[in-house]
Coordinates of C-alpha atoms in Angstrom, one line a residue:
Chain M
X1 CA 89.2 115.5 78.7
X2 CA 90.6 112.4 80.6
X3 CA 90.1 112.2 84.2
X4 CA 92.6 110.4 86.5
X5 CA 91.8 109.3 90.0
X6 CA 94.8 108.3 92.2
X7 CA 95.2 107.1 95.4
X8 CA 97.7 109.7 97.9
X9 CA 99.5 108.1 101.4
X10 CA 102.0 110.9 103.8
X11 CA 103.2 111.4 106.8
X12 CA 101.1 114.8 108.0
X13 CA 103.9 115.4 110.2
X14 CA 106.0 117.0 107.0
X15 CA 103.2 119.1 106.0
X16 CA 100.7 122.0 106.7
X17 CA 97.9 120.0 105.9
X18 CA 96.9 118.8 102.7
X19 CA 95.6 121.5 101.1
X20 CA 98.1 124.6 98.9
X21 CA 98.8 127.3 100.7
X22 CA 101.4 130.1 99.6
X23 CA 104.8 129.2 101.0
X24 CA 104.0 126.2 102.8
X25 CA 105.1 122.5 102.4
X26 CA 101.6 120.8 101.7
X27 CA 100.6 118.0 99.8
X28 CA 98.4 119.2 97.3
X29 CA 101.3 122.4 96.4
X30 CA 104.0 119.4 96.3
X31 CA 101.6 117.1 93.9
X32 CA 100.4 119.6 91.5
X33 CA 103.9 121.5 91.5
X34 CA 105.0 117.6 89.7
X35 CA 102.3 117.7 87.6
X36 CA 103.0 121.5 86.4
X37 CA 106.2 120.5 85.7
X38 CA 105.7 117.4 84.2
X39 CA 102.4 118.7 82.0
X40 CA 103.9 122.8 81.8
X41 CA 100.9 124.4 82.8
X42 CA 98.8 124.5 86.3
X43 CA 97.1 121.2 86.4
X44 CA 94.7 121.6 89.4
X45 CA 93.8 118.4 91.9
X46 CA 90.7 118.1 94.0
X47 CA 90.9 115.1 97.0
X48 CA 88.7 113.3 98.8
X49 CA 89.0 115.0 102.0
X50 CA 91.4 118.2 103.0
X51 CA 93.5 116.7 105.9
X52 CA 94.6 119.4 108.6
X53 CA 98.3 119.5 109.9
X54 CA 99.5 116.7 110.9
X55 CA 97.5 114.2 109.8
X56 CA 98.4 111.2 108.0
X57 CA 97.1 109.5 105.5
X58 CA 97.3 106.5 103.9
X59 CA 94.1 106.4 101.2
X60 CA 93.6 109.9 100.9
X61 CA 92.3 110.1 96.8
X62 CA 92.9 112.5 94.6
X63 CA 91.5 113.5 90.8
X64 CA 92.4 116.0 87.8
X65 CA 92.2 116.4 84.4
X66 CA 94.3 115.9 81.1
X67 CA 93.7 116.7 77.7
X68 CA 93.7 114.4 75.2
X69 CA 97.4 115.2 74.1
X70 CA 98.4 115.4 77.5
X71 CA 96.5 111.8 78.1
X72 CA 98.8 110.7 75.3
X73 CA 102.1 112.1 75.8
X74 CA 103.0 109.5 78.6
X75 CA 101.0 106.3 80.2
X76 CA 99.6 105.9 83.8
X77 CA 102.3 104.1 84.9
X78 CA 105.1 106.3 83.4
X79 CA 102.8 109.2 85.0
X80 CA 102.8 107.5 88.2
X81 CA 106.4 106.8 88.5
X82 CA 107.1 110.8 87.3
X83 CA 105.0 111.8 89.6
X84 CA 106.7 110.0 93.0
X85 CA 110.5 110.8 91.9
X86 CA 109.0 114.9 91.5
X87 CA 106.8 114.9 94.7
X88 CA 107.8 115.0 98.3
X89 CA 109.7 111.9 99.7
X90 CA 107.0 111.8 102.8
X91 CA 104.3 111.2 99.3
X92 CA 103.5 107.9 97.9
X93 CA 101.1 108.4 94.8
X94 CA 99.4 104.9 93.7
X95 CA 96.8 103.4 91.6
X96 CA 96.5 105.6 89.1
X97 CA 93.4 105.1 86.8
X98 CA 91.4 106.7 84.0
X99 CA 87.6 107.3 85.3
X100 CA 85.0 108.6 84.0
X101 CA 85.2 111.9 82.6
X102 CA 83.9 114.4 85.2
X103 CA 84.8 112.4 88.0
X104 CA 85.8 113.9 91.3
X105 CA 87.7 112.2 94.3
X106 CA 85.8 114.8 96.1
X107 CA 81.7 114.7 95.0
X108 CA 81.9 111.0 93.8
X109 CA 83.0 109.7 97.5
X110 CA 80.5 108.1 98.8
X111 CA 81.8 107.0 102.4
X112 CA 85.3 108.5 104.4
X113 CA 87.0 106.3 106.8
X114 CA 89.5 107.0 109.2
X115 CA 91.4 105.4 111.6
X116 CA 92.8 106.5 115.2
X117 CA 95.5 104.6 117.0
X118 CA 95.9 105.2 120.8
X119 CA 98.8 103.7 122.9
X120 CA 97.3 103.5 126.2
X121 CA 99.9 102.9 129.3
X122 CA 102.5 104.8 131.3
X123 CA 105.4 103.5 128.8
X124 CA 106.7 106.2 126.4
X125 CA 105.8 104.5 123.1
X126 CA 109.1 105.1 121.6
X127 CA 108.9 102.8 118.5
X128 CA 105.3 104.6 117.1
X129 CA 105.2 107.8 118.8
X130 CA 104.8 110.1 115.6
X131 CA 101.7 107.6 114.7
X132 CA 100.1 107.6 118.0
X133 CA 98.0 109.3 120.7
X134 CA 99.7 108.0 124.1
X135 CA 96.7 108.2 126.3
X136 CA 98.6 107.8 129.9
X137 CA 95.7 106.1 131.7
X138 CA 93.3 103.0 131.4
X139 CA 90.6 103.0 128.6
X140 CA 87.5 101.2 129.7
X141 CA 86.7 100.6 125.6
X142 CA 83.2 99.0 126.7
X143 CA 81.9 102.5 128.0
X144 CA 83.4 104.2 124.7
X145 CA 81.8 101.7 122.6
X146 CA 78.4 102.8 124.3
X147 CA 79.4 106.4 124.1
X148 CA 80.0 106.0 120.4
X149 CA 76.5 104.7 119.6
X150 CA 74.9 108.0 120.3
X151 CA 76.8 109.5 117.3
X152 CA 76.2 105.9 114.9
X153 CA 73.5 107.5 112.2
X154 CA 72.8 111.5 110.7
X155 CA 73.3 114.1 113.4
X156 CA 74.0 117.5 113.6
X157 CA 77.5 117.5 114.4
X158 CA 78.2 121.2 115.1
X159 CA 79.3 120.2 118.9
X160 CA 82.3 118.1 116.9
X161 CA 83.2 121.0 114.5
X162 CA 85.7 123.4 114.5
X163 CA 83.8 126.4 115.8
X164 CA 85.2 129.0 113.2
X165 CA 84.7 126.2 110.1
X166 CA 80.8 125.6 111.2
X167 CA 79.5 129.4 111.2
X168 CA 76.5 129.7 108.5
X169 CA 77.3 126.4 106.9
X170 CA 75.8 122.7 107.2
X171 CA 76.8 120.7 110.0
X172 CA 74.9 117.5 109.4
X173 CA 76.8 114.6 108.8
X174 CA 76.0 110.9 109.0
X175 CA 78.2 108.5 110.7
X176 CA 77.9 104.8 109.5
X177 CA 80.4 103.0 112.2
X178 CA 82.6 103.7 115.1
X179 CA 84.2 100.4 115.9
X180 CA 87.3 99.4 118.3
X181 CA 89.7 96.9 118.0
X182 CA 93.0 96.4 119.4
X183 CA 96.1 95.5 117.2
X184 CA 99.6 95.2 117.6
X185 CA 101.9 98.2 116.4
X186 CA 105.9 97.1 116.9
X187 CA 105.1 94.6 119.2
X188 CA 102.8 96.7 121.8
X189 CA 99.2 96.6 122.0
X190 CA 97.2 100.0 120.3
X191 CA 93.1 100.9 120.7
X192 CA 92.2 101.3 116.7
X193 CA 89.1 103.6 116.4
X194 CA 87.7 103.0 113.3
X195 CA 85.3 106.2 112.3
X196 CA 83.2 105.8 108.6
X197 CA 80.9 108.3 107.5
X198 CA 79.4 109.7 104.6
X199 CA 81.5 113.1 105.2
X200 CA 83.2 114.9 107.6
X201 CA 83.2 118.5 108.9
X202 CA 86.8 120.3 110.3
X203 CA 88.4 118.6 112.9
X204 CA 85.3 116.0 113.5
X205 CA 87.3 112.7 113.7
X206 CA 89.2 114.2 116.2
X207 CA 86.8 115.7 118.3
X208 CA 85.0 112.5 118.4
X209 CA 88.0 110.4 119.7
X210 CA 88.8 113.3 122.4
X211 CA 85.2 113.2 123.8
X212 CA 84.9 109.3 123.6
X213 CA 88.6 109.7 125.2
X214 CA 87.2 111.3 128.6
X215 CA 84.3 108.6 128.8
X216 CA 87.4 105.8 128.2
X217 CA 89.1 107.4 131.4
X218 CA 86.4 107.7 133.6
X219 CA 85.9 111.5 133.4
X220 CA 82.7 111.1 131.5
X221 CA 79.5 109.0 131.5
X222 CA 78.8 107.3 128.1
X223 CA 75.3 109.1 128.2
X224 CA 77.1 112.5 128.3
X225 CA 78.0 112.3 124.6
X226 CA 74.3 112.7 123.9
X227 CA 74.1 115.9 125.2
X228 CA 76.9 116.8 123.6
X229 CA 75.4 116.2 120.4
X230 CA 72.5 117.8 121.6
X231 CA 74.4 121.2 123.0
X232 CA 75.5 121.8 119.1
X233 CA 78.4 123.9 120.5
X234 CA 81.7 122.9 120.2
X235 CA 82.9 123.8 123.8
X236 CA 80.3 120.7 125.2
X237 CA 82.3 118.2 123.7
X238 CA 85.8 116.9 124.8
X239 CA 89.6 118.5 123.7
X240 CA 90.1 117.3 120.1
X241 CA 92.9 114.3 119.9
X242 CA 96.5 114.9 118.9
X243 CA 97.0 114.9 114.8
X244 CA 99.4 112.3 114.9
X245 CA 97.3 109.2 116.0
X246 CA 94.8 110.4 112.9
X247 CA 95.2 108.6 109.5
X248 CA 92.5 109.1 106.4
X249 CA 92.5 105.4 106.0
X250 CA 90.6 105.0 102.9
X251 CA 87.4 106.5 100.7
X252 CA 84.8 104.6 99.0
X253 CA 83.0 105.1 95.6
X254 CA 80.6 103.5 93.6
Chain A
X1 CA 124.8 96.2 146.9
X2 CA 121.7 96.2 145.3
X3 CA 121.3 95.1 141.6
X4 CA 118.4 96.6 139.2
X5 CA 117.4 95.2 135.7
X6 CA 115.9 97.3 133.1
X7 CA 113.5 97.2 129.8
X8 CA 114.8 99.9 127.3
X9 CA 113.6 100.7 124.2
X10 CA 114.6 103.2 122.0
X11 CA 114.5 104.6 118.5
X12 CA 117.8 104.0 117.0
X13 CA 117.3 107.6 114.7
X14 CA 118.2 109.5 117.4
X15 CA 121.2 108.2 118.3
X16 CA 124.8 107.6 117.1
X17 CA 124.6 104.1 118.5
X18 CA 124.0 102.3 122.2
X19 CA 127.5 102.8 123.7
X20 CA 128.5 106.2 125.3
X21 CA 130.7 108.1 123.1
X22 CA 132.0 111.7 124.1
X23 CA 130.0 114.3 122.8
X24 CA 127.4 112.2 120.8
X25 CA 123.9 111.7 121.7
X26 CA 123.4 108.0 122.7
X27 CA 121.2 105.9 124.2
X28 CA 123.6 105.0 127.3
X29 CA 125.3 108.2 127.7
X30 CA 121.3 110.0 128.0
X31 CA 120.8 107.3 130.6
X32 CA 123.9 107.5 132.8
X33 CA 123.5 111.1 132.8
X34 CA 119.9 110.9 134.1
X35 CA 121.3 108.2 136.7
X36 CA 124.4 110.4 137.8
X37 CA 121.7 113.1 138.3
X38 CA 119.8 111.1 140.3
X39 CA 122.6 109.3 142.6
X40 CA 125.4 112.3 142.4
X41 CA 127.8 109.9 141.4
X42 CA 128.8 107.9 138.0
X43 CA 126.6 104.9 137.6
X44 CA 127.6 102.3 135.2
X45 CA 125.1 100.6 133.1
X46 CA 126.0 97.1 131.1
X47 CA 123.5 96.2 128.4
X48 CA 122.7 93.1 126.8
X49 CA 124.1 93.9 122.7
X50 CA 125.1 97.0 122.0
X51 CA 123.6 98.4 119.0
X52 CA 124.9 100.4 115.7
X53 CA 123.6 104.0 115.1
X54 CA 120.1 104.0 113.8
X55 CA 118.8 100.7 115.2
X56 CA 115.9 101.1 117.2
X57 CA 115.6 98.9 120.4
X58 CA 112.1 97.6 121.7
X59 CA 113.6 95.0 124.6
X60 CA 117.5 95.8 125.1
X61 CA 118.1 95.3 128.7
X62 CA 120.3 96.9 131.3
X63 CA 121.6 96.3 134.7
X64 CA 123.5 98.2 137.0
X65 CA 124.3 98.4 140.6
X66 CA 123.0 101.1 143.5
X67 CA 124.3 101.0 147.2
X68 CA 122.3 100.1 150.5
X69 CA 122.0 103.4 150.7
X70 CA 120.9 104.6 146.9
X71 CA 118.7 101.6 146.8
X72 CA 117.0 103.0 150.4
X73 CA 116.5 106.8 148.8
X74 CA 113.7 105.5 146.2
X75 CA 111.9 102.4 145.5
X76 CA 111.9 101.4 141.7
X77 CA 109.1 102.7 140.9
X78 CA 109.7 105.9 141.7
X79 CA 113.3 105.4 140.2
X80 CA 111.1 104.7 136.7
X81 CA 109.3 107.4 136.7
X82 CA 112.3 109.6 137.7
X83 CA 114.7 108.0 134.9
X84 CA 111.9 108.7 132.0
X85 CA 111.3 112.3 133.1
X86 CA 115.2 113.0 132.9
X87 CA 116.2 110.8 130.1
X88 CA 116.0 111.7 126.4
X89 CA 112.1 111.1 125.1
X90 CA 113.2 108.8 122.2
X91 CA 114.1 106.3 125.2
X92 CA 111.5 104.5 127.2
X93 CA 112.8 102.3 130.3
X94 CA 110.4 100.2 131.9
X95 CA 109.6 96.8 134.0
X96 CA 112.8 98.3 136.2
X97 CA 113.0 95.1 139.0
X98 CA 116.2 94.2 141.6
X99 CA 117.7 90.8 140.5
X100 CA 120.6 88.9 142.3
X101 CA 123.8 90.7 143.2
X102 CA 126.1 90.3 140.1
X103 CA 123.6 89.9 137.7
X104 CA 124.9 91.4 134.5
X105 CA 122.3 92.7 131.6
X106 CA 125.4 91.0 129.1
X107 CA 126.7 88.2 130.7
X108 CA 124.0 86.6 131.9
X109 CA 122.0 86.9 128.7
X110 CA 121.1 83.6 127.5
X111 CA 119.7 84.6 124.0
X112 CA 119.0 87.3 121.9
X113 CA 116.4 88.5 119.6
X114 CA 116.2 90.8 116.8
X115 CA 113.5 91.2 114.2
X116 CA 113.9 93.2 111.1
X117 CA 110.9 95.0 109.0
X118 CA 111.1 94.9 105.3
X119 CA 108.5 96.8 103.2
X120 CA 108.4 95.0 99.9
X121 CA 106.8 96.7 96.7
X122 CA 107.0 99.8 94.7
X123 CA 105.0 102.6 96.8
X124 CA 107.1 104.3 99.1
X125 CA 106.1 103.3 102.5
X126 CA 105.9 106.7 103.7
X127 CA 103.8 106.0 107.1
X128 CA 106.6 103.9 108.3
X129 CA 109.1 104.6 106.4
X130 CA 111.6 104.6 109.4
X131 CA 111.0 101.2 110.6
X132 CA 111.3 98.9 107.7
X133 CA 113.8 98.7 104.9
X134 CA 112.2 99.4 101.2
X135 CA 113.1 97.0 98.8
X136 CA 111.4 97.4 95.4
X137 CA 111.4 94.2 94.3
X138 CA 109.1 91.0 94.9
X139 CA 111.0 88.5 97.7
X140 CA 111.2 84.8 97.3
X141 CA 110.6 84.7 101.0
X142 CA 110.6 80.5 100.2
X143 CA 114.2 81.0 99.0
X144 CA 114.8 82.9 101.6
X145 CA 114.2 80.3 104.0
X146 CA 116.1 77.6 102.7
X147 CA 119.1 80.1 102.5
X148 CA 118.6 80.7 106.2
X149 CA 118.9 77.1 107.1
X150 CA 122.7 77.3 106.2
X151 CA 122.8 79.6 108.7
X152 CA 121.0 77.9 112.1
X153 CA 123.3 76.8 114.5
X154 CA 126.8 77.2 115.7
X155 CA 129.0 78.2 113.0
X156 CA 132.2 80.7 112.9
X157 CA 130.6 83.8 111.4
X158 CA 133.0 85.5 110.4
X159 CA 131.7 86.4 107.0
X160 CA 129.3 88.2 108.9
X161 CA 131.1 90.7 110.7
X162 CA 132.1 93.6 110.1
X163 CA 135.6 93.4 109.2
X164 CA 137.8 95.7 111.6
X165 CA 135.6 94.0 114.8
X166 CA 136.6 90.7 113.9
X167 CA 140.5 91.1 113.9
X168 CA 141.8 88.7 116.8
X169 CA 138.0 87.7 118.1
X170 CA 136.4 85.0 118.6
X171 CA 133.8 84.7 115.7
X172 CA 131.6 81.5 116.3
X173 CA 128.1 82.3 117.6
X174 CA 125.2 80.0 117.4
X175 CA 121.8 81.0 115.6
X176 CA 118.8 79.4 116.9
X177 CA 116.4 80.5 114.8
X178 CA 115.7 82.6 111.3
X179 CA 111.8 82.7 111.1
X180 CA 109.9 84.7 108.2
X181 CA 106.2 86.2 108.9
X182 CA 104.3 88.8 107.0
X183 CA 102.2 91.1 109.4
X184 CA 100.7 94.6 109.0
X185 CA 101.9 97.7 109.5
X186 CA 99.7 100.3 109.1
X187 CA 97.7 98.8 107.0
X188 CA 100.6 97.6 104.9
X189 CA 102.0 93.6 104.8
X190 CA 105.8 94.2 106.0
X191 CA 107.7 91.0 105.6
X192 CA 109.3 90.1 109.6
X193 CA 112.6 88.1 109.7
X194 CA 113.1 86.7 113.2
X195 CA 116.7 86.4 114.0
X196 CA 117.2 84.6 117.4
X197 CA 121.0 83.4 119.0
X198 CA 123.3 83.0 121.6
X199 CA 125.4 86.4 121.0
X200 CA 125.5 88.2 117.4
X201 CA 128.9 90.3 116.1
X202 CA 128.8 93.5 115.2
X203 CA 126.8 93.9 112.7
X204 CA 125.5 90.0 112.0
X205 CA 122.3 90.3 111.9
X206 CA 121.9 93.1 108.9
X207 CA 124.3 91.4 107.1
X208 CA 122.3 88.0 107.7
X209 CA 119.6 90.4 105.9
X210 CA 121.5 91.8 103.6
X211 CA 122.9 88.6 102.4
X212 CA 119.5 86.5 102.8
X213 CA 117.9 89.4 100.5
X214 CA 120.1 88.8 97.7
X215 CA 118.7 85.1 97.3
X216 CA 115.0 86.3 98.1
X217 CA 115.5 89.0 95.0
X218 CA 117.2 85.9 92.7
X219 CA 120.6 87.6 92.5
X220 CA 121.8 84.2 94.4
X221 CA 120.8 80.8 94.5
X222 CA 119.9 79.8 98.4
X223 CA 123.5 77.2 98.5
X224 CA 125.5 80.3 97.8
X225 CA 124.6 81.1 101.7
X226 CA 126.9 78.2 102.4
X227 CA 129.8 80.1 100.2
X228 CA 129.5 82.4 102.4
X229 CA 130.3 81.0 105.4
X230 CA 133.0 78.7 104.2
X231 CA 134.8 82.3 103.1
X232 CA 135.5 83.3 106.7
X233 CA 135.7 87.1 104.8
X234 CA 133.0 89.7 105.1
X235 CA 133.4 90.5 101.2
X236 CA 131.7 87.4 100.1
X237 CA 128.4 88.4 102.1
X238 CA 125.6 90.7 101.0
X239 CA 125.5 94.3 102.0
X240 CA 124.3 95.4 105.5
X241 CA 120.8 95.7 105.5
X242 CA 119.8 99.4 106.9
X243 CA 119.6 100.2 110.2
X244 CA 116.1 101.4 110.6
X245 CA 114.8 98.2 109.8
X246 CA 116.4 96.6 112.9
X247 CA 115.0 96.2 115.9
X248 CA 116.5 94.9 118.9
X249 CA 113.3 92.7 119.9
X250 CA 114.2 91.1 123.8
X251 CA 116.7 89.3 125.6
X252 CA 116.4 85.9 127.1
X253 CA 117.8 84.9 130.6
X254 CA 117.1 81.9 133.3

């Protein structure tokens, strides 16, 4: 058996989310739908991390299988180009390489980071609004900074999970760094939030920026974010942020 | 009567152009309509370059004029506010400020800006795939360069227009500048051609891109630029570039 790894980018806005589901445009149906057709039998794909609806991506990785005749039949980069002129156009499929056999995008990922981009102001950002939040108000980022180092280590993040996805199952994640920085996107000014940790659980990302969100606007003291940790109920923490400003930026391995 | 100056930025995908046209969405006819609504008359708006179908806009500018009276309903800032809420969403106007009686968003323009994104390389950019212009190939951007120097200052651009807009027109404009940068875009290096000038014809600037891309791929050697011009005839010029890699950057005045 040869194991491939290969890096995944898309615009979430084409999709239900990343992972198959029965008559739905996702990315994982519109990848290993290629791959059936290019190999002639199911070839199953596990990723790093399942994105929701509407999220982008732009380092999302993804693994499967070949046999040893299948391994042979065509090279990585014949695969790889096979694979982009079969898949969705809003797909880009990259860096293919043979790993180790056994290795999976998902169990082998050691960190996850993602990246949020706000557009703060009262301007309609026209130019990047499918790849934004557009927060109307002023962000004080110093009090979200401080707000964001009550989640920096392992926590039990239930208050930042789905509610339905975090019945009877683990909720403990650990969050290595929340940073900020502000970068230029088309000429205007965006707040990045940059969010690594070693996993995450169903909408975390996005519950995080919401609830550092209302501390940014004043709503919130930075010291409230600790007892929403503490609360381990989802309805203590802020409204989760838009899908559109999220991106799965990158995952790292060994 | 009362003059007013306006930002306007748009995306050019959701629009058959700039200039009003019966019964087609564009960016003027969505803001008249909104300004009519508001003043229960016709309000004509003059803009600084009108621009093609699919060309987004970050700094086009607009004037128009508003009666003691109009001008008394509303200050500006409510007028902003007013103008985005009726207005289509892919428009944003802003920095809306009263300027000298006569002041004309065309006439008095003193230069013009446009930048244009190109995403160079073999993965689809699909995260801003609507801004930027895929070409698959490596760019000599230092050819590129000295093929851009044929084109700085005042020559008759004829070449460079589309053909049916130059019959009987004056076609001499003068280019100040042709810059090259790499910057980022979501996380990707997109190569940034500054094009700055007096006035542009219809269509100049993609063709400058379309043209200058030809020598940065090695189809052309960088003199051939000067061909060009001598030909006075828009068949000896590179293709237009596309459209969504154009944006209409600012507009400089006194």
């Amino acid at each position: 058996v040869h194991t491939v790894k290969a890096k995944v980018a898309y615009r979430g806005d084409a999709f239900s989310g990343f992972a198959r589901q029965p008559d739905q445009a996702t990315v994982q149906g519109s990848i290993e739908q290629a791959l059936e057709l290019l190999y002639q039998r199911p070839v199953e794909t596990t990723c790093a991390g399942r994105t929701d609806a509407g999220v982008h991506a732009r380092g999302q990785v993804i693994s499967f299988d070949l046999s040893n005749d299948e391994r042979g039949v065509r090279g990585l980069p014949t695969l790889e180009r096979s694979l982009n002129a079969l898949i969705d156009d809003h797909i880009a499929v990259s860096e293919l390489v043979e790993v180790s056999e056994g290795f999976s995008a998902r169990f082998d990922a050691k960190a996850r980071e993602y990246r949020y981009f706000i557009y703060p102001g009262k301007t309609r950002p026209v130019l990047c609004h499918d790849l934004v939040w557009h927060v109307k108000k002023e962000l004080d980022v110093q009090a979200m900074e401080e707000a964001a180092s009550y989640l920096i280590g392992e926590h039990d993040f239930k208050s930042f999970c789905l509610a339905a996805s975090a019945v009877g199952k683990p909720t403990c994640r650990r969050v290595h760094e929340i940073s900020f920085k502000t970068e230029q996107l088309m000429g205007e000014d965006v707040l990045v939030i940059i969010v690594i940790g070693n996993a995450f659980l169903h909408s975390m990302v996005r519950t995080i920026v919401g609830t550092l969100v209302e501390v940014g606007v004043g709503r919130r003291e930075p010291a409230w974010v600790q007892q929403v940790l503490e609360a381990r109920d989802r309805s203590a923490a802020g409204e989760n942020a838009p899908a559109c400003g999220l991106v799965f930026w990158q995952v790292f391995y060994e």
